[in-house]
Amino acid sequence: MRIDVLTLFPALIDAFAETSIVGRACAAELVSIVPTDIRDFTYDNHRSVDDKPFGGGPGMVMSCGPVFEAFEHVVRQGGDAADSKLDPGSELIMLTPQGEKFDQTLAKELSQRQRLILLCGHYEGFDERIREGLSPREISIGDYVLTGGELAAMVLMDAVIRMLPGVLGNELSADDESFASGMLEYPQYTRPREFRGLSVPEVLLSGDHSKILEWRRAQSLKRTELRRPDLLNG
Ligand code: ADE
């Protein structure tokens, strides 16, 4: 998978692409993360990417020109059709609090794409013609407003990349965890068996795999009922 990130802060994305599990996935060429600086597509001395809103009001609005040009540049670079139309396996995503809510199901869906192009905004938002002209899919990572789309893009990439085949050491571990089954994950324990008077549940030491499975399912259900009953309603 190739992920292009259109951003004003490419250094943030570079650091993300070099670190931890995502860093190893990039090194193993399971994914390539390519930041593109939107500011490289400006032509004035100040390299401005934003301007005052027509009609007045506070803040600044991200301008069309640099965003359209940065998008057209990465489309050509990534081998999609020369007319700036994306291939069917590619998707342009705008990170914005106005978008559809990101969740594990959406992460799974996006992990099937060959290519994602993520557009990160700043300031008070985007000139509406960016939406009209580029028709991005709009995604929000939650009901709060960040200073920019980069953190949201990193959240999305992290959740997607860890689902790609070969990224997690144990192929099963992505299926076993919270949300994959529609429930929260069961409690986990590791050595020592006793820690400051707290012990590991006997069943986990029993070696009886069907009992362990049964206990884990019951724990998942109990925890989900208690903490996230909304997940069980579906
Ligand atoms: N940009 C600013 N806030 C955001 C959010 N909650 N989700 C996605 N992108 C954003």
PDB file of C-alpha atoms and ligand atoms in Angstrom:
ATOM      1  CA  MET A   1       0.000   0.000   0.000  1.00  0.00           C
ATOM      2  CA  ARG A   2       1.100   3.557  -0.729  1.00  0.00           C
ATOM      3  CA  ILE A   3      -0.107   6.432   1.471  1.00  0.00           C
ATOM      4  CA  ASP A   4       0.482  10.004   0.307  1.00  0.00           C
ATOM      5  CA  VAL A   5       0.012  12.712   2.899  1.00  0.00           C
ATOM      6  CA  LEU A   6      -0.623  16.274   1.732  1.00  0.00           C
ATOM      7  CA  THR A   7       0.454  18.401   4.686  1.00  0.00           C
ATOM      8  CA  LEU A   8       2.021  21.642   5.880  1.00  0.00           C
ATOM      9  CA  PHE A   9       4.166  19.672   8.358  1.00  0.00           C
ATOM     10  CA  PRO A  10       5.915  16.841   6.491  1.00  0.00           C
ATOM     11  CA  ALA A  11       8.442  16.419   9.340  1.00  0.00           C
ATOM     12  CA  LEU A  12       5.640  15.139  11.599  1.00  0.00           C
ATOM     13  CA  ILE A  13       4.735  12.482   9.052  1.00  0.00           C
ATOM     14  CA  ASP A  14       8.404  11.529   8.499  1.00  0.00           C
ATOM     15  CA  ALA A  15       8.848  10.939  12.246  1.00  0.00           C
ATOM     16  CA  PHE A  16       5.711   8.776  12.325  1.00  0.00           C
ATOM     17  CA  ALA A  17       6.899   6.738   9.313  1.00  0.00           C
ATOM     18  CA  GLU A  18      10.215   5.985  11.011  1.00  0.00           C
ATOM     19  CA  THR A  19       8.961   4.880  14.408  1.00  0.00           C
ATOM     20  CA  SER A  20       7.929   1.597  16.039  1.00  0.00           C
ATOM     21  CA  ILE A  21       5.681  -0.908  14.225  1.00  0.00           C
ATOM     22  CA  VAL A  22       4.822   1.525  11.433  1.00  0.00           C
ATOM     23  CA  GLY A  23       8.549   2.243  10.976  1.00  0.00           C
ATOM     24  CA  ARG A  24       9.243  -1.476  10.617  1.00  0.00           C
ATOM     25  CA  ALA A  25       6.354  -1.889   8.154  1.00  0.00           C
ATOM     26  CA  CYS A  26       7.832   0.924   6.031  1.00  0.00           C
ATOM     27  CA  ALA A  27      11.344  -0.548   6.224  1.00  0.00           C
ATOM     28  CA  ALA A  28       9.952  -3.934   5.119  1.00  0.00           C
ATOM     29  CA  GLU A  29       8.163  -2.168   2.212  1.00  0.00           C
ATOM     30  CA  LEU A  30       4.756  -3.416   3.344  1.00  0.00           C
ATOM     31  CA  VAL A  31       3.638   0.204   3.085  1.00  0.00           C
ATOM     32  CA  SER A  32       5.198   3.404   1.823  1.00  0.00           C
ATOM     33  CA  ILE A  33       4.285   6.722   3.427  1.00  0.00           C
ATOM     34  CA  VAL A  34       5.053   9.724   1.226  1.00  0.00           C
ATOM     35  CA  PRO A  35       4.541  13.214   2.695  1.00  0.00           C
ATOM     36  CA  THR A  36       4.144  16.116   0.247  1.00  0.00           C
ATOM     37  CA  ASP A  37       4.511  19.695   1.472  1.00  0.00           C
ATOM     38  CA  ILE A  38       1.532  21.733   0.254  1.00  0.00           C
ATOM     39  CA  ARG A  39       3.694  24.840   0.648  1.00  0.00           C
ATOM     40  CA  ASP A  40       5.888  23.643  -2.240  1.00  0.00           C
ATOM     41  CA  PHE A  41       2.982  24.557  -4.531  1.00  0.00           C
ATOM     42  CA  THR A  42       2.886  28.276  -3.717  1.00  0.00           C
ATOM     43  CA  TYR A  43       4.309  31.042  -5.899  1.00  0.00           C
ATOM     44  CA  ASP A  44       4.402  34.149  -3.673  1.00  0.00           C
ATOM     45  CA  ASN A  45       7.302  35.336  -1.502  1.00  0.00           C
ATOM     46  CA  HIS A  46       5.536  34.349   1.710  1.00  0.00           C
ATOM     47  CA  ARG A  47       4.626  30.903   0.406  1.00  0.00           C
ATOM     48  CA  SER A  48       1.075  31.462   1.651  1.00  0.00           C
ATOM     49  CA  VAL A  49      -1.337  28.571   1.723  1.00  0.00           C
ATOM     50  CA  ASP A  50      -4.243  30.432   3.342  1.00  0.00           C
ATOM     51  CA  ASP A  51      -6.178  33.680   3.096  1.00  0.00           C
ATOM     52  CA  LYS A  52      -8.895  35.721   4.824  1.00  0.00           C
ATOM     53  CA  PRO A  53     -12.449  34.401   4.381  1.00  0.00           C
ATOM     54  CA  PHE A  54     -14.719  36.215   1.913  1.00  0.00           C
ATOM     55  CA  GLY A  55     -17.580  37.759   3.872  1.00  0.00           C
ATOM     56  CA  GLY A  56     -15.364  38.356   6.910  1.00  0.00           C
ATOM     57  CA  GLY A  57     -15.038  36.432  10.134  1.00  0.00           C
ATOM     58  CA  PRO A  58     -12.205  35.120  12.260  1.00  0.00           C
ATOM     59  CA  GLY A  59      -9.292  32.957  11.168  1.00  0.00           C
ATOM     60  CA  MET A  60      -7.864  31.988   7.832  1.00  0.00           C
ATOM     61  CA  VAL A  61      -9.044  29.574   5.153  1.00  0.00           C
ATOM     62  CA  MET A  62      -6.867  27.144   3.231  1.00  0.00           C
ATOM     63  CA  SER A  63      -6.652  28.244  -0.419  1.00  0.00           C
ATOM     64  CA  CYS A  64      -7.548  26.133  -3.446  1.00  0.00           C
ATOM     65  CA  GLY A  65      -4.419  26.621  -5.590  1.00  0.00           C
ATOM     66  CA  PRO A  66      -1.712  24.893  -3.517  1.00  0.00           C
ATOM     67  CA  VAL A  67      -4.045  22.031  -2.486  1.00  0.00           C
ATOM     68  CA  PHE A  68      -5.204  21.297  -6.055  1.00  0.00           C
ATOM     69  CA  GLU A  69      -1.631  21.434  -7.370  1.00  0.00           C
ATOM     70  CA  ALA A  70      -0.236  19.254  -4.581  1.00  0.00           C
ATOM     71  CA  PHE A  71      -3.006  16.719  -5.244  1.00  0.00           C
ATOM     72  CA  GLU A  72      -2.397  16.682  -9.006  1.00  0.00           C
ATOM     73  CA  HIS A  73       1.344  16.284  -8.357  1.00  0.00           C
ATOM     74  CA  VAL A  74       0.951  13.196  -6.160  1.00  0.00           C
ATOM     75  CA  VAL A  75      -1.625  11.640  -8.496  1.00  0.00           C
ATOM     76  CA  ARG A  76       0.888  11.817 -11.367  1.00  0.00           C
ATOM     77  CA  GLN A  77       3.749  10.652  -9.119  1.00  0.00           C
ATOM     78  CA  GLY A  78       1.930   7.573  -7.863  1.00  0.00           C
ATOM     79  CA  GLY A  79       1.116   6.252 -11.315  1.00  0.00           C
ATOM     80  CA  ASP A  80      -2.597   7.029 -11.269  1.00  0.00           C
ATOM     81  CA  ALA A  81      -4.051   8.230 -14.577  1.00  0.00           C
ATOM     82  CA  ALA A  82      -2.462  11.366 -16.025  1.00  0.00           C
ATOM     83  CA  ASP A  83      -5.758  13.286 -16.085  1.00  0.00           C
ATOM     84  CA  SER A  84      -5.682  13.577 -12.273  1.00  0.00           C
ATOM     85  CA  LYS A  85      -8.471  11.019 -11.868  1.00  0.00           C
ATOM     86  CA  LEU A  86      -7.752   8.359  -9.292  1.00  0.00           C
ATOM     87  CA  ASP A  87      -7.674   4.667 -10.132  1.00  0.00           C
ATOM     88  CA  PRO A  88     -10.431   2.537  -8.529  1.00  0.00           C
ATOM     89  CA  GLY A  89      -8.058   1.149  -5.857  1.00  0.00           C
ATOM     90  CA  SER A  90      -7.108   4.668  -4.730  1.00  0.00           C
ATOM     91  CA  GLU A  91      -9.009   7.028  -2.460  1.00  0.00           C
ATOM     92  CA  LEU A  92      -8.600  10.700  -1.525  1.00  0.00           C
ATOM     93  CA  ILE A  93      -9.453  11.395   2.114  1.00  0.00           C
ATOM     94  CA  MET A  94      -9.840  14.796   3.750  1.00  0.00           C
ATOM     95  CA  LEU A  95      -9.325  14.814   7.527  1.00  0.00           C
ATOM     96  CA  THR A  96     -11.931  17.118   9.040  1.00  0.00           C
ATOM     97  CA  PRO A  97     -14.186  17.167  12.120  1.00  0.00           C
ATOM     98  CA  GLN A  98     -17.107  17.405   9.660  1.00  0.00           C
ATOM     99  CA  GLY A  99     -16.456  13.953   8.205  1.00  0.00           C
ATOM    100  CA  GLU A 100     -17.897  10.484   8.838  1.00  0.00           C
ATOM    101  CA  LYS A 101     -16.671   9.002  12.118  1.00  0.00           C
ATOM    102  CA  PHE A 102     -13.589   6.788  11.871  1.00  0.00           C
ATOM    103  CA  ASP A 103     -13.854   3.337  13.437  1.00  0.00           C
ATOM    104  CA  GLN A 104     -12.437  -0.180  13.154  1.00  0.00           C
ATOM    105  CA  THR A 105     -14.830  -1.149  10.325  1.00  0.00           C
ATOM    106  CA  LEU A 106     -13.717   1.845   8.277  1.00  0.00           C
ATOM    107  CA  ALA A 107     -10.044   1.071   9.053  1.00  0.00           C
ATOM    108  CA  LYS A 108     -10.597  -2.459   7.719  1.00  0.00           C
ATOM    109  CA  GLU A 109     -12.242  -1.121   4.564  1.00  0.00           C
ATOM    110  CA  LEU A 110      -9.395   1.334   3.901  1.00  0.00           C
ATOM    111  CA  SER A 111      -6.784  -1.385   4.496  1.00  0.00           C
ATOM    112  CA  GLN A 112      -8.047  -3.061   1.264  1.00  0.00           C
ATOM    113  CA  ARG A 113      -7.053  -0.048  -0.891  1.00  0.00           C
ATOM    114  CA  GLN A 114      -3.881   0.035  -2.946  1.00  0.00           C
ATOM    115  CA  ARG A 115      -3.388   3.699  -2.319  1.00  0.00           C
ATOM    116  CA  LEU A 116      -4.671   6.406   0.036  1.00  0.00           C
ATOM    117  CA  ILE A 117      -4.101  10.129  -0.374  1.00  0.00           C
ATOM    118  CA  LEU A 118      -4.671  11.979   2.910  1.00  0.00           C
ATOM    119  CA  LEU A 119      -5.315  15.715   2.880  1.00  0.00           C
ATOM    120  CA  CYS A 120      -4.557  17.496   6.175  1.00  0.00           C
ATOM    121  CA  GLY A 121      -6.024  20.942   6.797  1.00  0.00           C
ATOM    122  CA  HIS A 122      -5.103  23.797   9.093  1.00  0.00           C
ATOM    123  CA  TYR A 123      -6.571  27.150  10.053  1.00  0.00           C
ATOM    124  CA  GLU A 124     -10.360  27.555  10.057  1.00  0.00           C
ATOM    125  CA  GLY A 125     -10.875  24.992   7.338  1.00  0.00           C
ATOM    126  CA  PHE A 126     -10.749  24.495   3.586  1.00  0.00           C
ATOM    127  CA  ASP A 127     -12.067  26.688   0.782  1.00  0.00           C
ATOM    128  CA  GLU A 128     -15.310  24.857  -0.093  1.00  0.00           C
ATOM    129  CA  ARG A 129     -14.210  24.511  -3.728  1.00  0.00           C
ATOM    130  CA  ILE A 130     -11.588  21.977  -2.583  1.00  0.00           C
ATOM    131  CA  ARG A 131     -14.535  19.750  -1.628  1.00  0.00           C
ATOM    132  CA  GLU A 132     -16.419  20.562  -4.826  1.00  0.00           C
ATOM    133  CA  GLY A 133     -13.419  20.079  -7.121  1.00  0.00           C
ATOM    134  CA  LEU A 134     -11.658  17.074  -5.566  1.00  0.00           C
ATOM    135  CA  SER A 135     -14.654  15.230  -4.037  1.00  0.00           C
ATOM    136  CA  PRO A 136     -12.663  13.746  -1.155  1.00  0.00           C
ATOM    137  CA  ARG A 137     -14.137  11.276   1.290  1.00  0.00           C
ATOM    138  CA  GLU A 138     -14.296  13.267   4.550  1.00  0.00           C
ATOM    139  CA  ILE A 139     -13.302  11.500   7.760  1.00  0.00           C
ATOM    140  CA  SER A 140     -13.280  12.658  11.408  1.00  0.00           C
ATOM    141  CA  ILE A 141     -11.487  10.812  14.197  1.00  0.00           C
ATOM    142  CA  GLY A 142     -13.894  12.112  16.853  1.00  0.00           C
ATOM    143  CA  ASP A 143     -16.063  14.953  18.051  1.00  0.00           C
ATOM    144  CA  TYR A 144     -13.344  17.417  18.999  1.00  0.00           C
ATOM    145  CA  VAL A 145     -11.367  19.943  17.000  1.00  0.00           C
ATOM    146  CA  LEU A 146      -7.620  19.527  16.541  1.00  0.00           C
ATOM    147  CA  THR A 147      -5.305  22.304  15.358  1.00  0.00           C
ATOM    148  CA  GLY A 148      -4.679  20.353  12.177  1.00  0.00           C
ATOM    149  CA  GLY A 149      -5.357  17.142  10.313  1.00  0.00           C
ATOM    150  CA  GLU A 150      -1.905  15.590  10.807  1.00  0.00           C
ATOM    151  CA  LEU A 151      -2.671  13.865  14.113  1.00  0.00           C
ATOM    152  CA  ALA A 152      -5.928  12.576  12.631  1.00  0.00           C
ATOM    153  CA  ALA A 153      -4.040  11.301   9.566  1.00  0.00           C
ATOM    154  CA  MET A 154      -1.567   9.486  11.834  1.00  0.00           C
ATOM    155  CA  VAL A 155      -4.394   7.880  13.826  1.00  0.00           C
ATOM    156  CA  LEU A 156      -6.009   6.686  10.596  1.00  0.00           C
ATOM    157  CA  MET A 157      -2.718   5.403   9.141  1.00  0.00           C
ATOM    158  CA  ASP A 158      -1.789   3.574  12.337  1.00  0.00           C
ATOM    159  CA  ALA A 159      -5.135   1.756  12.526  1.00  0.00           C
ATOM    160  CA  VAL A 160      -4.978   0.861   8.809  1.00  0.00           C
ATOM    161  CA  ILE A 161      -1.313  -0.160   8.598  1.00  0.00           C
ATOM    162  CA  ARG A 162      -1.461  -2.580  11.524  1.00  0.00           C
ATOM    163  CA  MET A 163      -4.111  -4.541   9.587  1.00  0.00           C
ATOM    164  CA  LEU A 164      -1.915  -5.074   6.536  1.00  0.00           C
ATOM    165  CA  PRO A 165      -0.677  -8.657   6.159  1.00  0.00           C
ATOM    166  CA  GLY A 166       2.732  -9.166   7.770  1.00  0.00           C
ATOM    167  CA  VAL A 167       2.750  -5.946   9.823  1.00  0.00           C
ATOM    168  CA  LEU A 168       1.956  -7.444  13.227  1.00  0.00           C
ATOM    169  CA  GLY A 169       4.273 -10.189  14.405  1.00  0.00           C
ATOM    170  CA  ASN A 170       1.414 -12.490  15.244  1.00  0.00           C
ATOM    171  CA  GLU A 171      -1.086 -12.503  12.358  1.00  0.00           C
ATOM    172  CA  LEU A 172      -3.873 -13.485  14.728  1.00  0.00           C
ATOM    173  CA  SER A 173      -3.469 -10.647  17.171  1.00  0.00           C
ATOM    174  CA  ALA A 174      -5.305  -8.054  15.048  1.00  0.00           C
ATOM    175  CA  ASP A 175      -8.395 -10.284  14.898  1.00  0.00           C
ATOM    176  CA  ASP A 176      -8.458 -11.075  18.578  1.00  0.00           C
ATOM    177  CA  GLU A 177      -8.526  -7.620  20.072  1.00  0.00           C
ATOM    178  CA  SER A 178     -11.079  -5.017  21.059  1.00  0.00           C
ATOM    179  CA  PHE A 179     -13.621  -4.118  18.335  1.00  0.00           C
ATOM    180  CA  ALA A 180     -12.543  -6.812  15.837  1.00  0.00           C
ATOM    181  CA  SER A 181     -15.335  -8.999  17.231  1.00  0.00           C
ATOM    182  CA  GLY A 182     -17.589  -6.073  18.052  1.00  0.00           C
ATOM    183  CA  MET A 183     -16.642  -6.459  21.728  1.00  0.00           C
ATOM    184  CA  LEU A 184     -13.886  -5.181  24.005  1.00  0.00           C
ATOM    185  CA  GLU A 185     -10.882  -7.400  24.606  1.00  0.00           C
ATOM    186  CA  TYR A 186     -10.740  -9.764  27.598  1.00  0.00           C
ATOM    187  CA  PRO A 187      -8.229  -9.125  30.439  1.00  0.00           C
ATOM    188  CA  GLN A 188      -4.659 -10.296  29.755  1.00  0.00           C
ATOM    189  CA  TYR A 189      -1.956 -11.407  32.197  1.00  0.00           C
ATOM    190  CA  THR A 190       1.737 -12.256  31.976  1.00  0.00           C
ATOM    191  CA  ARG A 191       4.416 -13.351  34.445  1.00  0.00           C
ATOM    192  CA  PRO A 192       4.749 -13.337  37.430  1.00  0.00           C
ATOM    193  CA  ARG A 193       1.798 -15.444  38.616  1.00  0.00           C
ATOM    194  CA  GLU A 194       1.665 -13.437  41.845  1.00  0.00           C
ATOM    195  CA  PHE A 195       2.367  -9.719  42.014  1.00  0.00           C
ATOM    196  CA  ARG A 196       1.953  -7.814  45.300  1.00  0.00           C
ATOM    197  CA  GLY A 197      -0.821 -10.158  46.394  1.00  0.00           C
ATOM    198  CA  LEU A 198      -2.612 -10.008  43.036  1.00  0.00           C
ATOM    199  CA  SER A 199      -2.876 -13.332  41.244  1.00  0.00           C
ATOM    200  CA  VAL A 200      -3.622 -14.551  37.745  1.00  0.00           C
ATOM    201  CA  PRO A 201      -7.062 -16.233  37.344  1.00  0.00           C
ATOM    202  CA  GLU A 202      -6.652 -19.998  37.839  1.00  0.00           C
ATOM    203  CA  VAL A 203      -8.341 -20.905  34.550  1.00  0.00           C
ATOM    204  CA  LEU A 204      -5.511 -19.270  32.549  1.00  0.00           C
ATOM    205  CA  LEU A 205      -2.980 -21.578  34.230  1.00  0.00           C
ATOM    206  CA  SER A 206      -5.113 -24.693  33.723  1.00  0.00           C
ATOM    207  CA  GLY A 207      -3.962 -25.548  30.200  1.00  0.00           C
ATOM    208  CA  ASP A 208      -7.602 -26.325  29.310  1.00  0.00           C
ATOM    209  CA  HIS A 209      -7.992 -24.384  26.044  1.00  0.00           C
ATOM    210  CA  SER A 210     -11.740 -24.692  25.674  1.00  0.00           C
ATOM    211  CA  LYS A 211     -12.236 -23.451  29.262  1.00  0.00           C
ATOM    212  CA  ILE A 212      -9.860 -20.567  28.577  1.00  0.00           C
ATOM    213  CA  LEU A 213     -11.763 -19.640  25.397  1.00  0.00           C
ATOM    214  CA  GLU A 214     -15.071 -19.770  27.293  1.00  0.00           C
ATOM    215  CA  TRP A 215     -13.689 -17.604  30.130  1.00  0.00           C
ATOM    216  CA  ARG A 216     -12.300 -15.043  27.686  1.00  0.00           C
ATOM    217  CA  ARG A 217     -15.602 -14.777  25.786  1.00  0.00           C
ATOM    218  CA  ALA A 218     -17.495 -14.284  29.054  1.00  0.00           C
ATOM    219  CA  GLN A 219     -15.012 -11.625  30.189  1.00  0.00           C
ATOM    220  CA  SER A 220     -15.263  -9.800  26.851  1.00  0.00           C
ATOM    221  CA  LEU A 221     -19.031  -9.755  27.094  1.00  0.00           C
ATOM    222  CA  LYS A 222     -19.039  -8.599  30.728  1.00  0.00           C
ATOM    223  CA  ARG A 223     -16.555  -5.809  30.039  1.00  0.00           C
ATOM    224  CA  THR A 224     -18.451  -4.662  26.956  1.00  0.00           C
ATOM    225  CA  GLU A 225     -21.790  -4.620  28.829  1.00  0.00           C
ATOM    226  CA  LEU A 226     -20.212  -2.585  31.597  1.00  0.00           C
ATOM    227  CA  ARG A 227     -18.130  -0.100  29.622  1.00  0.00           C
ATOM    228  CA  ARG A 228     -19.575   0.091  26.107  1.00  0.00           C
ATOM    229  CA  PRO A 229     -23.158  -1.236  26.041  1.00  0.00           C
ATOM    230  CA  ASP A 230     -23.637   0.745  22.788  1.00  0.00           C
ATOM    231  CA  LEU A 231     -21.427  -1.828  21.007  1.00  0.00           C
ATOM    232  CA  LEU A 232     -23.845  -4.644  21.879  1.00  0.00           C
ATOM    233  CA  ASN A 233     -26.949  -2.885  20.552  1.00  0.00           C
ATOM    234  CA  GLY A 234     -26.077  -3.784  16.951  1.00  0.00           C
TER     235      GLY A 234
HETATM  236  N1  ADE B   1      -8.956  18.091  11.923  1.00  0.00           N
HETATM  237  C1  ADE B   1      -9.237  18.818  13.020  1.00  0.00           C
HETATM  238  N2  ADE B   1      -9.966  18.112  13.892  1.00  0.00           N
HETATM  239  C2  ADE B   1     -10.174  16.875  13.332  1.00  0.00           C
HETATM  240  C3  ADE B   1     -10.850  15.701  13.727  1.00  0.00           C
HETATM  241  N3  ADE B   1     -11.511  15.611  14.888  1.00  0.00           N
HETATM  242  N4  ADE B   1     -10.829  14.647  12.897  1.00  0.00           N
HETATM  243  C4  ADE B   1     -10.208  14.719  11.712  1.00  0.00           C
HETATM  244  N5  ADE B   1      -9.545  15.804  11.280  1.00  0.00           N
HETATM  245  C5  ADE B   1      -9.517  16.869  12.074  1.00  0.00           C
END
